[in-house]
Amino acid sequence: MKSLNRFIPLFSLACLLAACSDSGPTEAQKKEAADEVSAIDLPEKTLESLFEVEDGFTLLGLKDFEVFNAKTKEPVAGKNWSEADGVISCKGTPRGYLYSHESFGNCTIRLEYRFPESAEENENPNTGFLFFITGENRIWPKCLEVQGKFAEMAHIKSNSKEIELEVTDNEAAREKARRPIGEWNTIEVVCKDGALTSVLNGTQIATSQPSELKSGFFGIQSEGDAVEFRNIRVQKLTD
């Protein structure tokens, strides 16, 4: 009966509007209709209801991040970052990044991202995923990066002159695994004792040898292009 009761207010509302359609609803009828709509018991959308999450993983939404914006010469209208129906959207300006409230060491992070079709105006739109953010927030923080840039998806690099990194990268595998602009690409990064392994759409692309960085905040870059992210989840690994 519970599921049936959810549709009774809709039926009542339809009847009410039909009855008053010739002469127009009175104020009392408007109020009654509004009360009927507010009484409908619809499930609240949560991240957990939108995505299937593997055992041991925790979903991250916009509320789990802070925003760092680089200084700009010109004022920027509106918010750069927003979230709707489980998708985090980035306009691309100002440049900067989201960074997690929580610091992570050994972990696996999985997510999906895409550049909207409008990004085809730029043949090589850009974003990135930052690992082990350490020290002060700045446009190029001390950290490691797994590239989100279209031509270099899942490449691993140091995002700071202070850190040298030994990386093995498979360009042929990237070309085969990468999906075109407008489609969702999946990224998985395994962090183990400072070493990173990146996987693009199920294909391993790159590995890095350990550096001095072994823990820190996780970040997502705003690099001048519109980009969307969803189903961001993290699993902490035992040491």
C-alpha atoms as one frame of an Amber mdcrd trajectory, in Angstrom:
protein
   0.000   0.000   0.000   2.895   2.363   0.639   3.854   2.564  -3.059   0.204
   3.159  -4.048  -0.169   5.946  -1.502   2.671   7.834  -3.151   0.597   8.226
  -6.337  -2.726   9.156  -4.696  -1.711  12.839  -4.270  -0.819  13.047  -7.969
  -4.219  11.633  -8.918  -5.987  14.045  -6.559  -4.029  16.970  -7.957  -4.919
  16.038 -11.531  -8.621  15.835 -10.634  -8.501  19.156  -8.829  -6.855  20.968
 -11.740  -9.290  19.425 -14.222 -12.260  20.547 -12.144 -11.166  24.152 -12.003
  -9.650  24.487 -15.502 -12.666  26.306 -17.031 -12.904  29.162 -14.561  -9.383
  29.116 -13.163  -8.398  27.902  -9.697  -9.302  29.848  -6.598  -6.676  30.747
  -4.004  -7.985  27.947  -1.781  -7.661  25.459  -4.651  -4.118  26.639  -5.370
  -3.187  26.079  -1.740  -4.786  22.637  -1.745  -2.878  21.708  -4.899   0.403
  22.905  -3.369  -0.278  20.876  -0.232  -0.927  17.773  -2.331   2.422  18.155
  -4.130   4.360  18.715  -0.914   2.782  15.585   0.566   4.246  13.285  -2.101
   6.816  11.022  -0.467   9.639  10.898  -3.016  13.030   9.389  -2.120  15.801
  11.903  -1.555  18.627  11.698  -4.105  21.926  10.862  -2.493  25.273   9.915
  -4.003  24.749   6.392  -2.725  21.426   6.145  -4.580  22.981   7.328  -7.856
  26.028   5.058  -8.028  26.928   1.487  -7.216  29.915   1.526  -4.895  32.297
  -1.377  -4.415  32.756  -2.798  -0.931  35.386  -0.864   0.993  35.047   2.303
  -1.110  33.630   5.658   0.027  31.971   8.128  -2.351  33.234  11.709  -2.412
  31.038  14.641  -3.396  31.653  18.370  -3.635  31.024  18.671   0.107  34.146
  16.570   0.750  36.438  19.148  -0.892  37.696  22.680  -0.377  38.263  25.082
  -3.281  41.518  26.832  -4.097  41.291  29.553  -6.757  44.372  31.190  -8.219
  44.372  34.976  -8.392  43.029  36.462 -11.626  43.439  39.888 -13.202  39.826
  39.956 -14.309  36.845  39.205 -12.026  35.157  35.855 -12.654  31.360  35.715
 -12.682  29.578  32.861 -10.937  30.906  29.755  -9.259  33.513  27.656 -11.014
  32.473  24.428  -9.262  28.939  23.060  -8.902  27.222  19.713  -8.326  23.921
  18.297  -9.582  22.628  14.710  -9.694  25.998  13.361  -8.581  28.019  15.175
 -11.279  30.602  17.780 -10.254  30.960  20.400 -12.996  33.900  22.736 -13.490
  33.725  25.765 -15.818  37.524  25.910 -15.981  37.998  29.459 -14.689  39.542
  30.593 -12.509  42.381  28.099 -12.543  42.915  26.181  -9.345  41.694  22.937
  -7.862  39.494  21.136  -5.397  41.362  19.448  -2.556  39.986  16.851  -0.167
  39.281  17.520   3.491  41.041  14.278   4.320  44.664  13.326   3.667  45.330
   9.971   1.982  48.370   7.699   1.879  48.061   4.141   0.585  44.748   4.114
  -1.270  42.885   3.416  -4.493  40.922   6.237  -6.094  38.436   5.612  -8.895
  36.372   8.140 -10.828  34.807   8.996 -14.163  35.282  12.237 -16.061  34.536
  13.770 -19.431  34.973  16.959 -21.382  31.608  18.179 -22.716  31.250  18.120
 -26.497  31.571  21.911 -26.476  35.184  21.361 -25.423  35.927  20.206 -28.982
  36.694  23.855 -29.682  39.933  22.964 -27.905  41.414  19.786 -29.402  43.354
  19.043 -26.217  41.244  20.115 -23.191  42.943  19.882 -19.849  42.413  18.831
 -16.251  44.345  16.688 -13.797  44.216  14.611 -10.626  46.559  15.625  -7.829
  47.974  13.210  -5.272  49.808  13.867  -2.027  49.235  17.657  -2.061  51.644
  18.986   0.549  52.382  22.458   1.885  50.728  25.713   0.884  48.024  25.937
  -1.762  49.338  27.536  -4.950  48.670  27.224  -8.661  51.273  24.425  -8.899
  51.245  22.785  -5.450  53.866  20.327  -4.287  52.308  17.015  -5.358  52.189
  14.281  -7.989  49.734  14.413 -10.880  47.879  11.855 -12.950  47.080  13.714
 -16.151  43.512  14.300 -17.249  44.582  16.280 -20.328  43.021  14.618 -23.370
  46.281  13.837 -25.194  48.032  12.591 -22.046  45.286  10.767 -20.129  46.616
   8.784 -17.143  50.235   9.901 -17.607  51.984  10.349 -14.238  54.262  13.295
 -13.541  55.618  15.496 -10.806  53.653  18.720 -10.470  56.545  20.479  -8.756
  60.156  21.279  -9.630  60.992  20.129  -6.125  60.128  16.493  -6.882  61.873
  14.301  -9.464  59.937  11.261 -10.603  60.827   8.106 -12.531  57.862   7.140
 -14.714  57.059   4.322 -17.153  54.320   5.213 -19.662  52.564   3.256 -22.445
  51.476   5.673 -25.185  50.103   2.924 -27.436  47.877   1.606 -24.654  46.591
   5.139 -24.015  45.666   5.666 -27.667  43.732   2.399 -27.700  41.965   2.847
 -24.352  41.017   6.537 -24.514  37.436   7.475 -25.341  36.632  10.609 -27.376
  35.619  14.028 -26.122  32.033  13.963 -24.887  32.263  10.409 -23.503  33.053
   9.309 -19.949  36.542   7.958 -19.254  37.285   5.977 -16.103  40.467   6.541
 -14.137  41.841   4.317 -11.380  44.972   5.226  -9.434  46.568   2.904  -6.897
  48.902   4.599  -4.402  51.239   2.245  -2.547  54.151   3.494  -0.425  54.531
   6.564  -2.629  54.385   4.693  -5.954  51.455   5.324  -8.323  49.843   3.047
 -10.918  47.283   4.548 -13.317  44.587   2.650 -15.213  42.463   4.155 -18.014
  39.194   2.420 -18.906  40.534  -0.841 -17.500  43.960  -0.637 -19.195  47.128
   0.061 -17.211  48.876   3.115 -18.642  51.650   4.295 -16.336  53.595   3.598
 -13.154  55.906   5.761 -11.075  58.637   4.876  -8.635  58.290   6.147  -5.039
  59.346   9.714  -4.317  59.556  11.595  -1.035  55.797  12.168  -1.194  53.801
   9.327   0.327  50.656  11.000   1.661  48.686  14.201   1.292  45.443  15.645
   0.012  43.710  14.536  -3.210  42.836  17.218  -5.734  41.038  17.821  -9.039
  42.254  20.615 -11.293  40.522  23.510 -13.000  42.744  24.124 -16.024  40.796
  26.489 -18.281  38.401  23.959 -19.850  34.904  22.804 -18.940  34.984  19.298
 -17.462  32.680  17.015 -15.453  33.412  14.398 -12.797  31.266  11.702 -11.193
  31.392   8.576  -9.061  34.565   9.654  -7.232  35.375   7.050  -4.629  38.310
   6.132  -2.436  39.446   2.998  -0.663  42.082   3.241   2.036  44.634   0.436
   1.809  46.347  -1.158   4.758  50.054  -0.474   5.064
